[in-house]
Coordinates of C-alpha atoms and ligand atoms in Angstrom, one line a residue:
M1 CA 89.0 118.5 125.0
H2 CA 87.0 120.6 122.5
D3 CA 85.6 124.1 122.0
F4 CA 81.9 123.4 122.2
N5 CA 80.8 124.8 125.5
Y6 CA 77.8 126.4 127.2
K7 CA 77.7 130.1 128.0
H8 CA 74.7 131.1 130.0
N9 CA 72.8 128.0 128.9
D10 CA 73.5 128.5 125.2
L11 CA 75.9 126.2 123.3
Y12 CA 78.8 127.9 121.7
C13 CA 81.4 126.8 119.2
E14 CA 84.5 128.9 120.2
S15 CA 82.9 132.4 120.5
V16 CA 80.0 131.8 118.2
S17 CA 76.5 130.9 119.3
V18 CA 75.4 127.6 117.7
E19 CA 71.9 128.9 117.5
E20 CA 73.1 131.9 115.5
L21 CA 74.9 129.5 113.2
A22 CA 71.7 127.5 112.7
K23 CA 69.9 130.7 111.9
K24 CA 72.5 131.9 109.5
Y25 CA 73.2 128.6 107.6
G26 CA 70.2 126.5 108.3
T27 CA 70.0 122.9 109.6
P28 CA 71.1 120.2 109.5
L29 CA 74.6 121.7 109.7
Y30 CA 78.1 120.4 110.4
V31 CA 80.0 122.9 112.5
Y32 CA 83.8 122.6 113.1
S33 CA 86.0 124.4 115.6
R34 CA 89.3 125.4 113.9
N35 CA 90.9 125.7 117.3
T36 CA 90.0 122.1 118.3
L37 CA 91.3 120.8 115.1
I38 CA 94.7 122.5 115.4
S39 CA 95.1 121.7 119.0
H40 CA 94.6 118.0 118.4
Y41 CA 97.1 118.0 115.6
R42 CA 99.6 119.8 117.9
K43 CA 98.9 117.3 120.7
I44 CA 100.2 114.5 118.5
K45 CA 103.0 116.6 117.1
E46 CA 104.2 117.5 120.6
A47 CA 103.8 114.1 122.1
F48 CA 105.9 112.5 119.3
S49 CA 108.4 115.4 119.0
P50 CA 111.3 113.2 120.3
I51 CA 111.2 111.2 117.1
N52 CA 109.7 113.9 114.8
P53 CA 107.5 111.6 112.7
L54 CA 105.8 112.5 109.5
I55 CA 102.1 113.0 110.5
C56 CA 99.7 112.2 107.6
F57 CA 96.1 113.2 108.5
S58 CA 93.8 110.4 107.3
M59 CA 91.6 112.1 104.8
K60 CA 88.9 109.5 105.0
A61 CA 87.9 110.9 108.4
N62 CA 87.1 114.2 106.9
S63 CA 88.2 115.3 103.4
N64 CA 86.7 118.8 103.4
M65 CA 89.5 120.8 101.8
A66 CA 89.2 123.6 104.2
I67 CA 89.7 121.2 107.1
C68 CA 92.7 119.5 105.4
K69 CA 94.2 122.9 104.5
V70 CA 94.3 123.9 108.1
L71 CA 96.2 120.8 108.9
V72 CA 98.5 121.0 105.9
K73 CA 99.4 124.5 106.9
E74 CA 100.4 123.1 110.3
G75 CA 102.8 120.8 108.5
S76 CA 100.6 117.7 108.1
G77 CA 100.8 115.3 105.2
L78 CA 97.8 113.3 104.0
D79 CA 96.9 109.6 104.1
I80 CA 94.7 108.8 101.2
V81 CA 92.8 105.8 100.0
S82 CA 91.4 106.6 96.6
G83 CA 91.9 108.5 93.4
G84 CA 89.3 111.0 94.6
E85 CA 91.3 111.7 97.8
L86 CA 94.4 112.0 95.7
Y87 CA 92.7 114.5 93.5
K88 CA 91.5 116.5 96.5
A89 CA 95.0 116.3 98.0
F90 CA 96.5 117.9 94.9
K91 CA 93.9 120.7 95.0
I92 CA 94.7 121.3 98.7
G93 CA 98.3 121.8 97.7
V94 CA 100.0 119.4 100.0
S95 CA 103.5 118.4 98.9
S96 CA 103.3 115.1 97.0
R97 CA 106.2 114.1 99.2
K98 CA 103.8 114.0 102.1
I99 CA 101.2 111.7 100.6
V100 CA 100.9 108.1 101.6
Y101 CA 98.4 105.9 99.8
A102 CA 96.8 102.8 101.3
G103 CA 93.9 100.6 100.2
V104 CA 93.5 97.0 99.0
G105 CA 92.0 97.8 95.6
K106 CA 94.0 100.6 94.0
T107 CA 93.2 100.6 90.3
E108 CA 95.8 100.8 87.5
K109 CA 94.7 104.4 86.8
E110 CA 94.9 105.5 90.4
I111 CA 98.4 103.9 90.6
E112 CA 99.5 105.7 87.5
I113 CA 98.3 109.1 88.7
G114 CA 100.1 108.6 92.0
I115 CA 103.4 107.6 90.4
R116 CA 103.2 110.4 87.9
H117 CA 102.8 112.9 90.7
H118 CA 105.6 111.5 92.7
I119 CA 103.6 110.6 95.8
F120 CA 105.8 109.6 98.7
L121 CA 104.7 106.0 99.4
F122 CA 102.2 103.5 98.3
N123 CA 101.2 101.2 101.2
V124 CA 101.0 98.0 99.3
E125 CA 98.5 95.4 100.4
S126 CA 99.2 92.3 98.2
I127 CA 101.7 90.8 95.8
P128 CA 99.5 91.4 92.7
E129 CA 99.3 95.0 93.7
L130 CA 103.1 95.2 94.1
E131 CA 103.5 93.7 90.7
L132 CA 101.1 96.1 89.1
I133 CA 102.8 99.2 90.7
N134 CA 106.1 97.8 89.4
K135 CA 104.7 97.4 85.9
V136 CA 103.1 100.8 85.8
A137 CA 106.3 102.5 87.1
G138 CA 108.3 100.6 84.4
R139 CA 105.9 101.7 81.7
L140 CA 106.3 105.4 82.9
G141 CA 110.1 105.0 83.2
M142 CA 109.9 106.0 86.8
R143 CA 110.9 104.6 90.2
Q144 CA 108.4 104.4 93.0
K145 CA 108.9 104.0 96.8
V146 CA 106.6 101.5 98.5
A147 CA 105.9 100.2 102.0
I148 CA 104.5 96.8 102.6
R149 CA 101.4 96.8 104.8
I150 CA 101.8 93.9 107.2
N151 CA 98.8 92.4 108.9
P152 CA 100.2 91.7 112.4
D153 CA 97.3 89.4 113.3
I154 CA 96.3 91.4 116.4
K155 CA 92.7 91.6 117.5
A156 CA 92.2 95.1 119.0
R157 CA 89.1 95.7 121.1
T158 CA 86.8 97.8 118.9
H159 CA 83.8 97.4 116.7
R160 CA 84.2 94.3 114.5
Y161 CA 83.7 96.4 111.3
I162 CA 86.7 98.6 112.1
I163 CA 89.3 96.0 113.1
T164 CA 91.8 95.8 110.4
G165 CA 94.9 94.0 111.8
H166 CA 93.5 90.6 112.5
G167 CA 94.5 87.6 110.3
E168 CA 91.0 87.2 108.9
N169 CA 90.8 90.8 107.7
K170 CA 91.4 91.7 104.0
F171 CA 94.2 94.2 104.8
G172 CA 97.9 93.8 104.3
V173 CA 100.0 90.7 104.0
D174 CA 101.1 88.2 106.6
F175 CA 104.7 88.1 107.9
E176 CA 105.7 85.2 105.7
T177 CA 104.5 86.9 102.6
A178 CA 106.2 90.2 103.7
R179 CA 109.4 88.2 104.2
I180 CA 109.2 86.7 100.7
I181 CA 108.6 90.2 99.2
F182 CA 111.6 91.7 101.0
L183 CA 114.0 88.9 100.3
D184 CA 112.9 89.0 96.7
K185 CA 112.8 92.7 96.3
Q186 CA 115.4 93.0 93.5
K187 CA 112.8 91.5 91.3
Y188 CA 110.7 94.7 91.5
K189 CA 113.1 96.7 89.4
N190 CA 111.1 99.9 89.3
L191 CA 110.3 100.0 93.0
S192 CA 112.2 100.9 96.1
V193 CA 110.7 98.5 98.6
S194 CA 111.8 100.5 101.6
G195 CA 109.0 100.7 104.2
V196 CA 106.6 98.7 106.3
H197 CA 103.1 99.8 107.3
M198 CA 100.5 98.7 109.8
H199 CA 97.0 99.9 110.7
I200 CA 95.3 97.6 113.2
G201 CA 91.9 99.3 113.4
S202 CA 90.1 102.4 114.6
Q203 CA 88.7 103.8 117.9
I204 CA 91.2 101.8 119.9
V205 CA 91.4 103.2 123.4
D206 CA 94.4 101.4 125.0
A207 CA 98.0 101.0 123.9
K208 CA 98.3 97.2 124.3
P209 CA 97.3 96.1 120.9
F210 CA 99.5 98.8 119.3
I211 CA 102.4 97.7 121.4
K212 CA 102.0 94.1 120.5
A213 CA 101.7 94.9 116.8
M214 CA 104.7 97.2 116.8
E215 CA 106.9 94.7 118.6
R216 CA 106.1 92.1 116.0
I217 CA 106.8 94.4 113.2
I218 CA 110.1 95.7 114.7
D219 CA 111.2 92.0 115.1
F220 CA 110.5 91.7 111.4
I221 CA 112.5 94.8 110.6
K222 CA 115.4 93.4 112.6
D223 CA 115.1 90.1 110.9
M224 CA 115.3 91.8 107.5
E225 CA 118.3 93.8 108.7
R226 CA 120.1 90.5 109.5
H227 CA 119.6 89.7 105.8
G228 CA 121.2 93.1 104.9
L229 CA 117.9 94.6 104.0
G230 CA 117.4 98.0 105.6
I231 CA 113.9 99.3 106.1
R232 CA 113.8 103.1 106.1
W233 CA 110.1 103.8 106.9
F234 CA 107.8 102.4 109.5
N235 CA 104.2 103.7 109.2
I236 CA 102.4 102.9 112.4
G237 CA 98.9 103.8 111.1
G238 CA 96.2 105.6 112.9
G239 CA 93.5 104.2 115.2
L240 CA 93.6 106.3 118.3
G241 CA 90.3 106.4 120.1
I242 CA 88.5 109.4 121.4
I243 CA 85.8 110.1 124.0
Y244 CA 82.2 109.6 122.7
S245 CA 80.6 108.7 126.0
N246 CA 82.4 107.1 128.9
E247 CA 85.5 105.8 127.1
K248 CA 88.8 106.5 128.8
P249 CA 91.1 106.7 125.8
Q250 CA 94.8 107.2 126.1
T251 CA 95.9 110.8 125.5
A252 CA 98.4 111.5 122.7
K253 CA 101.0 111.9 125.5
E254 CA 100.1 108.5 127.1
Y255 CA 100.1 106.9 123.7
A256 CA 103.5 108.3 122.9
K257 CA 104.8 107.4 126.3
A258 CA 103.7 103.8 125.8
I259 CA 105.1 103.3 122.3
L260 CA 108.1 105.6 122.0
P261 CA 110.3 103.1 124.0
I262 CA 109.4 100.4 121.4
L263 CA 109.9 102.6 118.4
K264 CA 113.4 103.5 119.7
N265 CA 114.3 99.9 118.9
T266 CA 114.4 100.7 115.2
K267 CA 116.3 103.2 113.1
A268 CA 113.4 103.5 110.7
N269 CA 111.7 106.9 110.3
I270 CA 108.2 106.9 111.7
I271 CA 105.0 107.9 109.9
I272 CA 101.7 108.2 111.8
E273 CA 98.3 108.6 110.1
P274 CA 95.6 109.6 112.6
G275 CA 92.2 110.7 111.5
R276 CA 89.6 110.5 114.2
F277 CA 91.9 111.8 117.0
I278 CA 92.5 115.0 115.1
V279 CA 89.0 115.8 113.8
G280 CA 86.5 113.7 115.7
N281 CA 85.8 116.1 118.6
A282 CA 86.3 119.2 116.4
G283 CA 82.9 118.7 114.8
A284 CA 79.2 118.6 115.7
L285 CA 76.1 118.0 113.7
I286 CA 73.4 120.6 114.4
T287 CA 69.8 119.4 113.9
K288 CA 66.3 120.8 114.5
V289 CA 63.5 118.9 116.2
Q290 CA 60.7 118.7 113.6
Y291 CA 58.1 116.8 115.5
I292 CA 57.6 115.2 118.9
K293 CA 55.8 111.9 118.4
K294 CA 54.5 109.9 121.3
T295 CA 53.5 106.2 120.8
P296 CA 52.3 103.8 123.5
S297 CA 55.9 102.6 123.9
K298 CA 58.2 105.5 123.0
N299 CA 58.8 109.2 122.7
F300 CA 60.4 110.1 119.4
A301 CA 62.1 113.4 118.7
I302 CA 62.0 113.4 114.9
V303 CA 64.8 115.7 113.8
D304 CA 65.9 117.0 110.4
A305 CA 69.2 115.1 110.3
S306 CA 69.2 111.5 109.4
M307 CA 71.4 108.4 108.9
N308 CA 72.4 109.7 105.5
D309 CA 74.1 112.7 107.3
L310 CA 75.7 110.6 110.1
I311 CA 75.6 106.9 109.6
R312 CA 77.7 105.8 112.6
P313 CA 74.8 105.1 115.0
S314 CA 73.0 103.0 112.4
L315 CA 76.1 101.2 111.0
Y316 CA 78.1 100.5 114.2
G317 CA 75.6 101.2 116.9
A318 CA 77.9 104.1 117.8
Y319 CA 77.1 106.4 120.6
H320 CA 77.2 110.2 120.0
E321 CA 76.3 112.5 122.8
I322 CA 73.3 114.7 121.9
L323 CA 73.1 118.1 123.6
P324 CA 70.4 120.7 123.6
V325 CA 71.7 123.9 122.0
R326 CA 69.7 125.9 124.5
S327 CA 69.6 124.3 127.8
H328 CA 67.4 126.9 129.6
F329 CA 64.2 125.5 128.2
Y330 CA 65.0 122.8 130.7
S331 CA 63.9 125.0 133.6
D332 CA 60.3 125.1 132.4
S333 CA 59.6 121.5 133.5
K334 CA 61.1 119.0 135.9
E335 CA 59.9 116.1 133.9
I336 CA 62.6 114.0 132.4
K337 CA 61.7 111.8 129.5
D338 CA 63.5 109.3 127.3
F339 CA 63.5 110.1 123.6
D340 CA 64.7 108.2 120.6
V341 CA 66.2 110.9 118.4
V342 CA 65.4 109.7 114.8
G343 CA 65.5 111.1 111.3
P344 CA 63.0 111.2 108.4
I345 CA 64.5 108.2 106.5
C346 CA 62.3 105.2 105.8
E347 CA 64.2 102.7 107.9
S348 CA 63.9 101.8 111.6
G349 CA 67.7 101.7 111.7
D350 CA 67.6 105.5 111.1
F351 CA 68.4 107.0 114.5
L352 CA 71.0 109.3 116.0
G353 CA 70.5 108.3 119.5
K354 CA 68.2 105.9 121.5
N355 CA 66.7 106.4 125.0
R356 CA 68.3 109.8 125.5
K357 CA 67.1 111.8 128.5
F358 CA 65.7 115.3 127.8
I359 CA 63.5 117.7 129.7
S360 CA 60.5 119.1 127.8
L361 CA 61.9 118.7 124.3
K362 CA 59.7 120.4 121.9
E363 CA 59.3 121.1 118.2
G364 CA 61.8 123.7 116.9
D365 CA 64.5 123.0 119.5
L366 CA 68.0 122.6 118.3
L367 CA 70.2 119.6 119.2
S368 CA 73.9 119.2 118.7
V369 CA 75.2 115.7 117.9
M370 CA 78.7 115.7 119.3
G371 CA 81.9 114.0 118.2
A372 CA 80.7 114.2 114.6
G373 CA 83.8 115.6 113.0
A374 CA 85.3 112.3 111.9
Y375 CA 83.5 109.8 109.6
G376 CA 80.4 112.1 109.8
F377 CA 80.1 114.2 106.6
S378 CA 82.7 111.9 104.9
M379 CA 80.4 109.0 105.1
S380 CA 77.2 110.9 104.3
S381 CA 75.1 110.1 101.2
N382 CA 72.1 111.2 99.2
Y383 CA 70.0 108.2 100.4
N384 CA 66.2 109.0 100.1
S385 CA 67.3 111.8 97.7
R386 CA 68.2 113.9 100.7
L387 CA 70.5 116.8 100.1
R388 CA 73.9 116.7 101.6
V389 CA 74.2 119.4 104.3
A390 CA 76.4 122.5 104.6
E391 CA 79.6 122.6 106.6
V392 CA 80.8 125.6 108.6
M393 CA 84.2 126.4 110.2
V394 CA 84.4 128.6 113.3
E395 CA 87.5 130.5 114.1
G396 CA 87.1 132.6 117.3
S397 CA 84.1 134.9 116.7
K398 CA 83.9 134.3 113.0
S399 CA 82.2 131.5 111.0
R400 CA 82.8 130.6 107.4
L401 CA 80.9 128.3 105.0
I402 CA 83.2 125.6 103.9
R403 CA 80.7 123.6 101.9
R404 CA 77.4 124.9 100.6
R405 CA 74.2 122.9 101.1
E406 CA 73.3 120.8 98.1
T407 CA 70.3 121.9 95.9
Y408 CA 67.8 119.7 94.1
E409 CA 69.7 120.6 90.9
D410 CA 72.8 119.0 92.4
L411 CA 70.8 115.9 93.0
I412 CA 70.2 115.3 89.3
R413 CA 73.4 116.9 87.9
T414 CA 75.0 113.6 86.9
E415 CA 71.9 111.7 85.8
I416 CA 71.2 111.1 82.1
Ligands
LLP1 N1 95.3 104.6 108.2 C1 94.6 103.7 107.5 C2 95.2 102.8 106.6 C3 93.2 103.6 107.8 O1 92.5 102.6 107.1 C4 92.5 104.4 108.7 C5 91.1 104.3 108.9 C6 93.3 105.4 109.3 C7 94.7 105.5 109.0 C8 92.7 106.4 110.3 O2 92.2 105.8 111.4 P1 91.7 106.6 112.6 O3 92.9 107.3 113.2 O4 90.7 107.6 112.2 O5 91.1 105.6 113.6 N2 84.1 104.6 109.6 C9 84.6 104.1 110.9 C10 86.1 104.2 110.9 C11 86.8 103.5 109.8 C12 88.3 103.7 109.8 C13 88.9 103.2 108.5 N3 90.3 103.4 108.4 C14 84.0 104.8 112.0 O6 83.1 105.7 111.8 O7 84.2 104.5 113.2

């Protein structure tokens, strides 16, 4: 599944010892395996090869340019959600023909930059947004392709904050609105309204909700065809779940096997925009135990990483496996203890893991928080004026700094 493995009790990323990485680059530290990254991209590519979709890696999962470049070199496009991601996408050098742009609140400026740079598709989330894109394209004397994001009203089983395809969510438009848009599309003179988009949520481990949503949307496409309105692009979003603890997510192959028969019912070209599936298990957050603190009710391992570095446990109650970087210190003692692994931030919600079993955890030990490649660094912040951490990419026996650690000067750089 990934390239973080023990060799003689020491954790390695590919052929590099994680302890060596911590020594060289300091902690906390995000470490990524290039091989895991590429192999997950290829898993999707191969599973879907019968229909050869445009794969657009969802940058929000991890927008480090070195990570994105690896994928772009493999042929990936990028799914973006802000002017900032658009800016980074240009710097990465992805063809603008492979950029798809979703999000409910695109600003006029962001829209203008996207159109000027000929991005492939805007995934449009409301009628006012459609009108604005039409107006801006007109002002620029350009024509822009758009897809309409449809909210298929499906409730996938995942954390309530990351369901996006249910009727009460802010995303996309309902079928009736989509119908009105397509039947009326001549009125958007500067647009080619030629695609539909869906994204029903994230960390979805079974195919059923995807199937249901796709069936509904393909019925819609057929309905439009009966009105003489061809739909050339169907973007099926991302959302594939990965293993954090005991989930049994579908593999790329199983996912493809479940949905390819449905997608065969449309002539539309398919776009897919996975984030977590590609990068989630390719990254780990390495952290050092600062203090062991025992209270009458708990053992705390106070580590140098915090909720500002990885917010998923605090925000979603997400589980990330936490492994000792050196497992042989286990042999010293047979006593297993429960620890809450917590950071230095001044909130009780600041934890990376609760009630985790370790043997003789002591100050100075290194821990590896697994599955941190997606929505890890990309959701990090400077809360408590903490410095954002460094990121390193491992390739075989080599490691390379792909983001330097922030300094105190960085912290005040933009303040006046
Ligand atoms: N496409 C669109 C339009 C999206 O909004 C997203 C994610 C994706 C694709 C990629 O989804 P993925 O394949 O990664 O599931 N911060 C949360 C996840 C939020 C997902 C937001 N949208 C977390 O840490 O679990």
